CSV table of N, CA and C in Angstrom, one decimal:
chain,number,residue,atom,x,y,z
Z,105,MET,N,-17.0,-38.3,15.4
Z,105,MET,CA,-15.6,-38.3,15.7
Z,105,MET,C,-15.3,-37.4,16.9
Z,106,LYS,N,-16.3,-36.6,17.3
Z,106,LYS,CA,-16.1,-35.7,18.5
Z,106,LYS,C,-14.9,-34.8,18.3
Z,107,VAL,N,-14.8,-34.2,17.1
Z,107,VAL,CA,-13.8,-33.2,16.8
Z,107,VAL,C,-14.5,-31.9,16.6
Z,108,ARG,N,-14.0,-30.9,17.3
Z,108,ARG,CA,-14.5,-29.6,17.2
Z,108,ARG,C,-13.9,-28.9,15.9
Z,109,LEU,N,-14.7,-28.5,15.0
Z,109,LEU,CA,-14.2,-27.9,13.8
Z,109,LEU,C,-13.8,-26.4,14.1
Z,110,PRO,N,-12.7,-26.0,13.5
Z,110,PRO,CA,-12.3,-24.6,13.7
Z,110,PRO,C,-13.3,-23.6,13.1
Z,111,ALA,N,-13.3,-22.4,13.7
Z,111,ALA,CA,-14.2,-21.3,13.2
Z,111,ALA,C,-13.9,-20.9,11.8
Z,112,ASP,N,-12.7,-21.1,11.4
Z,112,ASP,CA,-12.3,-20.6,10.0
Z,112,ASP,C,-12.3,-21.7,9.0
Z,113,VAL,N,-13.2,-22.7,9.1
Z,113,VAL,CA,-13.3,-23.7,8.1
Z,113,VAL,C,-13.7,-23.0,6.8
Z,114,ALA,N,-13.1,-23.5,5.7
Z,114,ALA,CA,-13.5,-23.0,4.4
Z,114,ALA,C,-13.6,-24.1,3.4
Z,115,ILE,N,-14.6,-24.0,2.5
Z,115,ILE,CA,-14.7,-25.0,1.4
Z,115,ILE,C,-14.8,-24.2,0.1
Z,116,ASP,N,-13.9,-24.4,-0.8
Z,116,ASP,CA,-13.9,-23.7,-2.1
Z,116,ASP,C,-14.1,-24.8,-3.2
Z,117,PRO,N,-15.4,-24.9,-3.7
Z,117,PRO,CA,-15.7,-25.8,-4.7
Z,117,PRO,C,-15.3,-25.3,-6.1
Z,118,GLU,N,-14.9,-26.2,-6.9
Z,118,GLU,CA,-14.6,-25.9,-8.3
Z,118,GLU,C,-15.3,-27.0,-9.2
Z,119,VAL,N,-16.1,-26.6,-10.1
Z,119,VAL,CA,-16.8,-27.5,-11.0
Z,119,VAL,C,-16.5,-27.2,-12.4
Z,120,ASP,N,-16.2,-28.3,-13.1
Z,120,ASP,CA,-15.8,-28.1,-14.5
Z,120,ASP,C,-16.9,-28.8,-15.4
Z,121,LEU,N,-17.3,-28.1,-16.5
Z,121,LEU,CA,-18.1,-28.7,-17.5
Z,121,LEU,C,-17.3,-29.0,-18.7
Z,122,GLY,N,-17.3,-30.2,-19.1
Z,122,GLY,CA,-16.4,-30.6,-20.3
Z,122,GLY,C,-17.2,-31.5,-21.2
Z,123,MET,N,-16.5,-32.0,-22.2
Z,123,MET,CA,-17.1,-32.9,-23.1
Z,123,MET,C,-16.2,-34.2,-23.3
Z,124,THR,N,-16.9,-35.3,-23.5
Z,124,THR,CA,-16.2,-36.5,-23.7
Z,124,THR,C,-17.1,-37.4,-24.6
Z,125,ASN,N,-16.5,-38.0,-25.6
Z,125,ASN,CA,-17.3,-38.9,-26.5
Z,125,ASN,C,-18.5,-38.2,-27.0
Z,126,GLY,N,-18.5,-36.9,-27.3
Z,126,GLY,CA,-19.6,-36.2,-27.9
Z,126,GLY,C,-20.7,-35.8,-26.8
Z,127,GLY,N,-20.5,-36.1,-25.6
Z,127,GLY,CA,-21.4,-35.7,-24.5
Z,127,GLY,C,-20.8,-34.8,-23.5
Z,128,TYR,N,-21.6,-34.2,-22.7
Z,128,TYR,CA,-21.1,-33.4,-21.6
Z,128,TYR,C,-20.7,-34.2,-20.4
Z,129,LEU,N,-19.8,-33.6,-19.6
Z,129,LEU,CA,-19.5,-34.3,-18.3
Z,129,LEU,C,-19.2,-33.2,-17.3
Z,130,LEU,N,-19.4,-33.5,-16.0
Z,130,LEU,CA,-19.1,-32.7,-14.9
Z,130,LEU,C,-18.0,-33.3,-14.1
Z,131,GLN,N,-17.1,-32.5,-13.5
Z,131,GLN,CA,-16.2,-33.0,-12.6
Z,131,GLN,C,-16.0,-31.9,-11.5
Z,132,ALA,N,-15.6,-32.3,-10.3
Z,132,ALA,CA,-15.5,-31.3,-9.2
Z,132,ALA,C,-14.3,-31.5,-8.4
Z,133,ARG,N,-13.8,-30.4,-7.8
Z,133,ARG,CA,-12.8,-30.4,-6.8
Z,133,ARG,C,-13.3,-29.6,-5.6
Z,134,LEU,N,-13.2,-30.2,-4.5
Z,134,LEU,CA,-13.5,-29.5,-3.2
Z,134,LEU,C,-12.2,-29.2,-2.5
Z,135,ASN,N,-11.9,-28.0,-2.4
Z,135,ASN,CA,-10.7,-27.6,-1.7
Z,135,ASN,C,-11.1,-27.1,-0.3
Z,136,VAL,N,-10.8,-27.9,0.7
Z,136,VAL,CA,-11.3,-27.7,2.1
Z,136,VAL,C,-10.1,-27.3,3.0
Z,137,SER,N,-10.4,-26.3,3.8
Z,137,SER,CA,-9.4,-25.8,4.8
Z,137,SER,C,-9.9,-26.1,6.2
Z,138,LEU,N,-9.2,-27.0,6.9
Z,138,LEU,CA,-9.5,-27.3,8.3
Z,138,LEU,C,-8.3,-27.0,9.1
Z,139,PRO,N,-8.0,-25.7,9.3
Z,139,PRO,CA,-6.8,-25.4,10.1
Z,139,PRO,C,-6.8,-25.9,11.5
Z,140,GLY,N,-5.6,-26.4,11.9
Z,140,GLY,CA,-5.4,-26.9,13.2
Z,140,GLY,C,-5.9,-28.4,13.4
Z,141,ILE,N,-6.4,-29.0,12.4
Z,141,ILE,CA,-6.9,-30.4,12.5
Z,141,ILE,C,-5.7,-31.3,12.0
Z,142,GLU,N,-5.4,-32.3,12.7
Z,142,GLU,CA,-4.4,-33.3,12.2
Z,142,GLU,C,-4.8,-33.8,10.8
Z,143,PRO,N,-3.8,-33.9,9.9
Z,143,PRO,CA,-4.2,-34.3,8.5
Z,143,PRO,C,-4.9,-35.6,8.4
Z,144,GLU,N,-4.6,-36.6,9.2
Z,144,GLU,CA,-5.2,-37.9,9.1
Z,144,GLU,C,-6.7,-37.8,9.6
Z,145,ILE,N,-6.9,-37.0,10.6
Z,145,ILE,CA,-8.2,-36.8,11.2
Z,145,ILE,C,-9.1,-36.0,10.2
Z,146,ALA,N,-8.5,-35.0,9.6
Z,146,ALA,CA,-9.2,-34.2,8.6
Z,146,ALA,C,-9.6,-35.0,7.4
Z,147,ARG,N,-8.8,-35.9,6.9
Z,147,ARG,CA,-9.1,-36.8,5.8
Z,147,ARG,C,-10.2,-37.7,6.2
Z,148,LYS,N,-10.2,-38.2,7.4
Z,148,LYS,CA,-11.3,-39.1,7.9
Z,148,LYS,C,-12.7,-38.4,7.9
Z,149,ILE,N,-12.6,-37.1,8.4
Z,149,ILE,CA,-13.8,-36.3,8.5
Z,149,ILE,C,-14.4,-36.1,7.1
Z,150,LEU,N,-13.5,-35.7,6.1
Z,150,LEU,CA,-14.0,-35.4,4.8
Z,150,LEU,C,-14.4,-36.7,4.1
Z,151,ASP,N,-13.7,-37.8,4.2
Z,151,ASP,CA,-14.2,-39.0,3.6
Z,151,ASP,C,-15.6,-39.4,4.1
Z,152,GLY,N,-15.8,-39.3,5.4
Z,152,GLY,CA,-17.1,-39.6,6.0
Z,152,GLY,C,-18.2,-38.7,5.6
Z,153,ALA,N,-17.9,-37.4,5.5
Z,153,ALA,CA,-18.9,-36.5,5.0
Z,153,ALA,C,-19.2,-36.8,3.5
Z,154,HIS,N,-18.2,-37.1,2.7
Z,154,HIS,CA,-18.5,-37.4,1.3
Z,154,HIS,C,-19.4,-38.7,1.2
Z,155,GLN,N,-19.2,-39.6,2.1
Z,155,GLN,CA,-20.1,-40.8,2.1
Z,155,GLN,C,-21.5,-40.5,2.5
Z,156,GLU,N,-21.7,-39.6,3.4
Z,156,GLU,CA,-23.0,-39.3,3.9
Z,156,GLU,C,-23.8,-38.2,3.2
Z,157,CYS,N,-23.1,-37.3,2.5
Z,157,CYS,CA,-23.7,-36.2,1.8
Z,157,CYS,C,-24.7,-36.7,0.8
Z,158,PRO,N,-26.0,-36.1,0.8
Z,158,PRO,CA,-27.0,-36.5,-0.1
Z,158,PRO,C,-26.6,-36.2,-1.6
Z,159,TYR,N,-26.0,-35.1,-1.8
Z,159,TYR,CA,-25.5,-34.8,-3.2
Z,159,TYR,C,-24.5,-35.8,-3.7
Z,160,SER,N,-23.5,-36.1,-2.8
Z,160,SER,CA,-22.5,-37.1,-3.2
Z,160,SER,C,-23.1,-38.4,-3.5
Z,161,LYS,N,-24.1,-38.8,-2.7
Z,161,LYS,CA,-24.8,-40.1,-2.9
Z,161,LYS,C,-25.5,-40.1,-4.2
Z,162,ALA,N,-26.1,-39.0,-4.6
Z,162,ALA,CA,-26.9,-38.9,-5.8
Z,162,ALA,C,-26.0,-38.9,-7.0
Z,163,THR,N,-24.8,-38.4,-6.9
Z,163,THR,CA,-24.0,-38.3,-8.1
Z,163,THR,C,-22.8,-39.3,-8.1
Z,164,ARG,N,-22.7,-40.1,-7.1
Z,164,ARG,CA,-21.6,-41.1,-7.1
Z,164,ARG,C,-21.6,-42.0,-8.3
Z,165,GLY,N,-20.4,-42.1,-8.9
Z,165,GLY,CA,-20.3,-42.9,-10.1
Z,165,GLY,C,-20.6,-42.1,-11.4
Z,166,ASN,N,-21.1,-40.9,-11.3
Z,166,ASN,CA,-21.5,-40.1,-12.4
Z,166,ASN,C,-20.6,-38.9,-12.6
Z,167,ILE,N,-20.0,-38.4,-11.5
Z,167,ILE,CA,-19.2,-37.2,-11.5
Z,167,ILE,C,-17.9,-37.5,-10.7
Z,168,ASN,N,-16.8,-37.3,-11.3
Z,168,ASN,CA,-15.5,-37.4,-10.7
Z,168,ASN,C,-15.3,-36.3,-9.7
Z,169,VAL,N,-15.0,-36.7,-8.4
Z,169,VAL,CA,-14.8,-35.7,-7.4
Z,169,VAL,C,-13.5,-35.9,-6.7
Z,170,VAL,N,-12.7,-34.8,-6.6
Z,170,VAL,CA,-11.4,-34.9,-5.9
Z,170,VAL,C,-11.6,-33.9,-4.7
Z,171,ILE,N,-11.2,-34.4,-3.5
Z,171,ILE,CA,-11.3,-33.6,-2.3
Z,171,ILE,C,-9.8,-33.3,-1.8
Z,172,ASN,N,-9.5,-32.1,-1.8
Z,172,ASN,CA,-8.2,-31.6,-1.4
Z,172,ASN,C,-8.3,-31.0,0.0
Z,173,VAL,N,-7.4,-31.3,0.9
Z,173,VAL,CA,-7.5,-30.8,2.3
Z,173,VAL,C,-6.3,-30.1,2.7
Z,174,LYS,N,-6.5,-28.9,3.3
Z,174,LYS,CA,-5.4,-28.1,3.9
Z,174,LYS,C,-5.6,-28.0,5.4
Z,175,THR,N,-4.6,-28.3,6.2
Z,175,THR,CA,-4.8,-28.2,7.6
Z,175,THR,C,-4.0,-27.2,8.3
Z,176,GLU,N,-3.1,-26.5,7.5
Z,176,GLU,CA,-2.3,-25.4,8.1
Z,176,GLU,C,-3.1,-24.1,8.1
Z,177,ALA,N,-2.8,-23.3,9.1
Z,177,ALA,CA,-3.5,-22.0,9.1
Z,177,ALA,C,-3.0,-21.1,8.0
Z,178,ALA,N,-3.8,-20.3,7.5
Z,178,ALA,CA,-3.5,-19.4,6.4
Z,178,ALA,C,-2.4,-18.4,6.9
Z,179,ALA,N,-1.4,-18.1,6.1
Z,179,ALA,CA,-0.4,-17.1,6.5
Z,179,ALA,C,-1.1,-15.7,6.4
Z,180,HIS,N,-0.8,-14.9,7.4
Z,180,HIS,CA,-1.3,-13.5,7.4
Z,180,HIS,C,-0.3,-12.6,6.8
Z,181,VAL,N,-0.7,-11.8,5.9
Z,181,VAL,CA,0.2,-10.8,5.2
Z,181,VAL,C,0.1,-9.5,5.8
Z,182,ALA,N,1.2,-8.9,6.2
Z,182,ALA,CA,1.2,-7.6,6.9
Z,182,ALA,C,1.2,-6.5,5.9
C-alpha cells in the first residue's frame, strides 16, 4: 500500500482462555495503535496483515479474533 508506518506503532494483544461445552477455547483481541494514519487506510492495512499472517492462517476458524484500531495520537500528560 506504500504507506509509511509511524515510529510509535503499538500492538497490545489480549488472549482469553475460556471454556465452552466442556472444552477449552481461546479468543484474542489485538489493540493496534497507528497514529496519524487515516482510519480507512489503517483498517485496510490490518485486514491485509491478518490475511497474510502465518499465525492467523493457522488459527483461522478456530480462534475468534477482534482487531481494534486507534489512529489518534496518544494524549501527553503534563
